[in-house]
Coordinates of C-alpha atoms in Angstrom, one line a residue:
X1 CA 89.9 91.2 139.7
X2 CA 88.6 94.2 137.7
X3 CA 85.4 94.1 135.7
X4 CA 85.0 96.3 132.5
X5 CA 81.5 96.8 131.1
X6 CA 80.4 98.2 127.7
X7 CA 83.5 96.8 126.0
X8 CA 81.7 97.4 122.6
X9 CA 81.9 101.2 123.3
X10 CA 84.8 103.4 122.4
X11 CA 85.8 104.0 126.1
X12 CA 85.2 100.5 127.4
X13 CA 87.2 98.9 124.6
X14 CA 90.0 101.4 125.3
X15 CA 89.9 100.6 129.0
X16 CA 90.6 96.9 128.2
X17 CA 93.5 98.0 126.0
X18 CA 94.9 100.1 128.8
X19 CA 94.7 97.2 131.2
X20 CA 96.0 94.6 128.8
X21 CA 99.1 92.7 130.1
X22 CA 99.2 94.6 133.4
X23 CA 99.7 92.5 136.5
X24 CA 96.0 92.5 137.4
X25 CA 93.2 90.1 136.4
X26 CA 90.5 91.7 134.2
X27 CA 87.1 90.4 133.2
X28 CA 85.2 91.9 130.2
X29 CA 81.4 91.8 130.3
X30 CA 80.2 90.7 126.8
X31 CA 76.8 90.7 125.2
X32 CA 75.6 87.3 124.0
X33 CA 77.7 86.0 121.1
X34 CA 80.0 89.0 121.2
X35 CA 83.7 88.4 120.9
X36 CA 86.4 89.8 123.2
X37 CA 87.7 93.0 121.5
X38 CA 91.1 93.0 123.2
X39 CA 93.2 89.8 123.6
X40 CA 95.7 89.6 126.4
X41 CA 96.8 87.0 128.9
X42 CA 95.2 88.8 131.9
X43 CA 91.8 89.4 130.2
X44 CA 88.9 87.0 130.2
X45 CA 85.5 87.5 128.7
X46 CA 82.2 86.6 130.3
X47 CA 78.8 86.8 128.5
X48 CA 76.3 88.6 130.7
X49 CA 72.7 89.7 130.5
X50 CA 72.5 92.9 132.6
X51 CA 68.7 92.3 133.0
X52 CA 69.3 89.0 134.8
X53 CA 70.5 89.0 138.4
X54 CA 72.0 85.5 138.2
X55 CA 74.0 86.4 135.1
X56 CA 75.3 89.6 136.8
X57 CA 76.3 87.6 139.9
X58 CA 78.5 85.3 137.8
X59 CA 80.1 88.3 136.2
X60 CA 80.8 90.1 139.5
X61 CA 82.0 87.1 141.5
X62 CA 85.5 87.9 142.9
X63 CA 85.5 91.4 141.5
X64 CA 87.1 94.3 143.5
X65 CA 86.4 97.3 141.2
X66 CA 84.0 97.9 138.2
X67 CA 84.3 100.2 135.2
X68 CA 80.6 101.1 135.0
X69 CA 79.3 102.2 131.6
X70 CA 76.7 101.3 129.0
X71 CA 75.6 102.5 125.6
X72 CA 73.7 105.8 125.7
X73 CA 70.0 105.2 125.9
X74 CA 67.0 106.0 128.1
X75 CA 67.9 103.0 130.2
X76 CA 71.3 104.2 131.4
X77 CA 70.2 104.7 135.0
X78 CA 68.3 101.4 135.2
X79 CA 71.2 99.5 133.8
X80 CA 73.7 101.1 136.1
X81 CA 71.5 100.6 139.1
X82 CA 71.0 96.9 138.3
X83 CA 74.7 96.3 138.0
X84 CA 75.5 98.3 141.2
X85 CA 72.9 96.5 143.3
X86 CA 74.4 93.1 142.4
X87 CA 77.9 94.5 142.8
X88 CA 77.3 95.7 146.3
X89 CA 75.9 92.3 147.4
X90 CA 78.8 90.6 145.7
X91 CA 81.3 92.6 147.8
X92 CA 82.6 94.9 145.1
X93 CA 84.3 97.8 146.9
X94 CA 84.7 100.5 144.2
X95 CA 83.1 101.8 141.0
X96 CA 84.5 104.0 138.2
X97 CA 81.3 105.4 136.5
X98 CA 81.4 106.8 133.0
X99 CA 79.1 109.9 132.8
X100 CA 79.3 113.1 130.7
X101 CA 80.1 116.7 131.2
X102 CA 76.9 118.6 132.1
X103 CA 75.2 115.6 133.6
X104 CA 72.2 116.8 135.6
X105 CA 69.1 114.9 136.6
X106 CA 67.1 118.1 136.4
X107 CA 68.3 119.0 132.9
X108 CA 65.3 120.2 130.9
X109 CA 66.7 120.6 127.4
X110 CA 69.1 117.6 126.7
X111 CA 67.8 114.2 127.7
X112 CA 71.2 112.6 127.4
X113 CA 72.5 114.8 130.2
X114 CA 69.4 114.1 132.2
X115 CA 69.9 110.3 131.8
X116 CA 73.6 110.7 132.9
X117 CA 72.5 112.8 135.9
X118 CA 69.9 110.2 136.9
X119 CA 72.5 107.4 136.7
X120 CA 74.9 109.4 138.8
X121 CA 72.2 110.1 141.4
X122 CA 71.1 106.5 141.6
X123 CA 74.6 105.1 141.8
X124 CA 75.5 107.6 144.5
X125 CA 72.6 106.3 146.6
X126 CA 74.4 102.9 146.8
X127 CA 76.9 104.3 149.3
X128 CA 79.8 102.6 147.4
X129 CA 83.1 104.3 146.7
X130 CA 82.8 106.0 143.3
X131 CA 85.1 107.7 140.9
X132 CA 83.0 109.6 138.4
X133 CA 84.3 110.5 134.9
X134 CA 82.6 113.3 133.0
X135 CA 84.3 113.5 129.6
X136 CA 83.6 116.2 127.0
X137 CA 82.8 115.3 123.4
X138 CA 84.9 112.4 122.1
X139 CA 87.1 112.8 119.0
X140 CA 85.6 109.5 118.0
X141 CA 82.5 111.4 117.0
X142 CA 84.4 112.5 113.9
X143 CA 84.5 108.9 112.6
X144 CA 80.7 109.3 111.8
X145 CA 81.8 111.9 109.2
X146 CA 84.8 109.9 107.8
X147 CA 82.8 108.6 104.8
X148 CA 81.8 112.1 103.7
X149 CA 85.3 113.5 104.3
X150 CA 86.8 110.7 102.2
X151 CA 84.3 111.1 99.3
X152 CA 83.4 114.8 99.2
X153 CA 85.8 116.5 101.6
X154 CA 82.8 117.7 103.7
X155 CA 81.6 117.7 107.3
X156 CA 78.0 118.7 107.5
X157 CA 76.1 119.2 110.7
X158 CA 74.1 121.6 112.9
X159 CA 77.1 122.6 115.0
X160 CA 77.5 126.3 114.0
X161 CA 80.9 127.8 114.7
X162 CA 81.0 127.4 118.5
X163 CA 84.3 126.0 119.9
X164 CA 83.7 122.6 121.6
X165 CA 86.1 120.9 124.1
X166 CA 87.2 117.5 122.8
X167 CA 88.9 114.4 124.2
X168 CA 90.1 111.1 122.9
X169 CA 88.2 108.1 124.3
X170 CA 91.7 106.5 124.9
X171 CA 92.6 109.3 127.2
X172 CA 89.3 108.9 129.1
X173 CA 90.2 105.2 129.3
X174 CA 93.6 106.0 130.7
X175 CA 92.1 108.0 133.5
X176 CA 89.6 105.1 134.1
X177 CA 92.3 102.5 134.3
X178 CA 94.3 104.6 136.8
X179 CA 91.1 105.0 138.9
X180 CA 90.4 101.3 138.8
X181 CA 93.8 100.3 139.9
X182 CA 94.4 103.0 142.6
X183 CA 91.8 103.4 145.4
X184 CA 93.2 106.9 146.0
X185 CA 90.9 108.2 143.2
X186 CA 87.7 107.1 145.1
X187 CA 85.3 109.9 145.8
X188 CA 86.7 112.1 143.0
X189 CA 84.8 113.5 140.0
X190 CA 87.0 114.2 137.0
X191 CA 86.0 116.4 134.1
X192 CA 88.1 114.7 131.4
X193 CA 89.1 116.9 128.4
X194 CA 91.8 117.3 125.8
X195 CA 93.9 120.5 125.6
X196 CA 91.9 122.6 123.1
X197 CA 88.6 124.1 122.2
X198 CA 87.9 123.7 118.5
X199 CA 84.9 124.6 116.3
X200 CA 83.9 122.4 113.4
X201 CA 85.1 124.9 110.8
X202 CA 88.6 124.8 112.6
X203 CA 88.5 121.0 112.7
X204 CA 87.7 120.8 109.0
X205 CA 90.6 123.2 108.2
X206 CA 93.1 121.2 110.2
X207 CA 91.7 117.9 109.0
X208 CA 92.3 119.0 105.4
X209 CA 95.9 120.1 106.2
X210 CA 96.6 116.6 107.7
X211 CA 95.0 114.7 104.8
X212 CA 96.5 117.0 102.1
X213 CA 93.1 117.8 100.6
X214 CA 90.3 120.4 100.9
X215 CA 87.9 119.7 103.7
X216 CA 85.1 122.1 104.5
X217 CA 82.4 122.4 107.2
X218 CA 78.8 123.0 106.0
X219 CA 76.2 124.1 108.5
X220 CA 72.8 122.4 108.1
X221 CA 69.5 122.6 109.9
X222 CA 68.5 120.3 112.7
X223 CA 65.8 118.9 110.4
X224 CA 68.4 118.1 107.7
X225 CA 70.6 116.4 110.4
X226 CA 67.5 114.5 111.5
X227 CA 67.1 113.1 108.0
X228 CA 70.8 112.1 107.9
X229 CA 70.5 110.2 111.2
X230 CA 67.3 108.5 110.0
X231 CA 69.2 107.3 106.9
X232 CA 71.8 105.8 109.3
X233 CA 69.1 103.8 111.1
X234 CA 69.4 105.7 114.4
X235 CA 66.4 105.0 116.6
X236 CA 64.0 108.0 116.8
X237 CA 64.6 108.6 120.6
X238 CA 68.3 108.7 120.0
X239 CA 68.0 111.0 117.0
X240 CA 66.3 113.6 119.2
X241 CA 68.8 112.9 122.0
X242 CA 71.7 113.6 119.7
X243 CA 70.1 116.7 118.2
X244 CA 69.4 118.1 121.7
X245 CA 73.0 117.4 122.9
X246 CA 74.5 118.9 119.7
X247 CA 72.3 122.0 120.1
X248 CA 73.3 122.6 123.7
X249 CA 77.0 122.3 122.7
X250 CA 76.5 124.6 119.8
X251 CA 74.7 127.1 122.1
X252 CA 77.8 127.0 124.4
X253 CA 75.7 126.0 127.4
X254 CA 77.9 123.1 128.7
X255 CA 81.3 123.6 127.0
X256 CA 84.0 123.8 129.5
X257 CA 87.6 125.0 129.5
X258 CA 90.3 122.3 129.0
X259 CA 91.4 120.7 132.3
X260 CA 94.7 119.1 133.3
X261 CA 93.0 115.9 134.5
X262 CA 94.6 113.6 131.8
X263 CA 98.1 114.8 132.5
X264 CA 97.7 114.9 136.3
X265 CA 96.1 111.4 136.6
X266 CA 98.1 109.6 133.9
X267 CA 101.3 111.6 133.5
X268 CA 100.7 112.0 129.8
X269 CA 99.4 114.9 127.7
X270 CA 96.0 114.3 126.1
X271 CA 95.9 113.4 122.4
X272 CA 95.4 116.1 119.9
X273 CA 93.2 116.2 116.8
X274 CA 96.4 115.5 114.8
X275 CA 97.1 112.4 116.9
X276 CA 93.6 111.2 116.5
X277 CA 93.5 111.7 112.7
X278 CA 96.9 110.0 112.2
X279 CA 95.8 107.0 114.1
X280 CA 92.6 106.7 112.0
X281 CA 93.9 108.1 108.7
X282 CA 92.7 105.1 106.8
X283 CA 89.1 106.0 107.8
X284 CA 89.3 109.5 106.4
X285 CA 91.5 109.0 103.3

């Protein structure tokens, strides 16, 4: 039995899709009243409160390996630690932990990467077999700009013209699924990327070519971006976390060269920007 957490997130949901209809039993950890996002004969859902040990024990009963992830927040480390403590006592043997490129518990200028680093450190202390995934920026981030692309042909952000390394959440999920089903990946840390570094001006140009319309990138200040995030209802702590992460990427402090991890682990080439846009064209059109 495999357990997949954070199935509301881009990667967790894609992990379920990767494992659907394979010859392995899969359990999806659901928030209260949440519906199972992927339906398959080998997938069952279980509602679980990660703050309650008894609830976690029910979810982890009979589980061999866990995909460990949660929504980005200041509580990442605490949530991972609670799940791992119960998992260890339940006899779970392996973990596949979702982190992020640049994760560092001593990071001073990007709290998101500090949270990821703290989670990695705390889970490492459990002594369990861990496969750690550190993806770069997800293509799914572009969906936040789909409404403005559709209406005005604009992507506006404080991203400057620095090339970023991107990856599709579905490719991260494919690496996660391989790591869950094959113990040979235990003890490895994978930097999961796509095949290209692209700046936002380049993304806008290629997006426009795919959509058959003019799409431009407009650079805005961090304070203007803060106002945009506030209008979306993003909590204050996460607004600052996003702005810090975007700034550290725009400053080219954590961007990495593309790796071969997706191809080496899954046997498939990572998805391109064109692949991503074609699969989500209705959102941008």
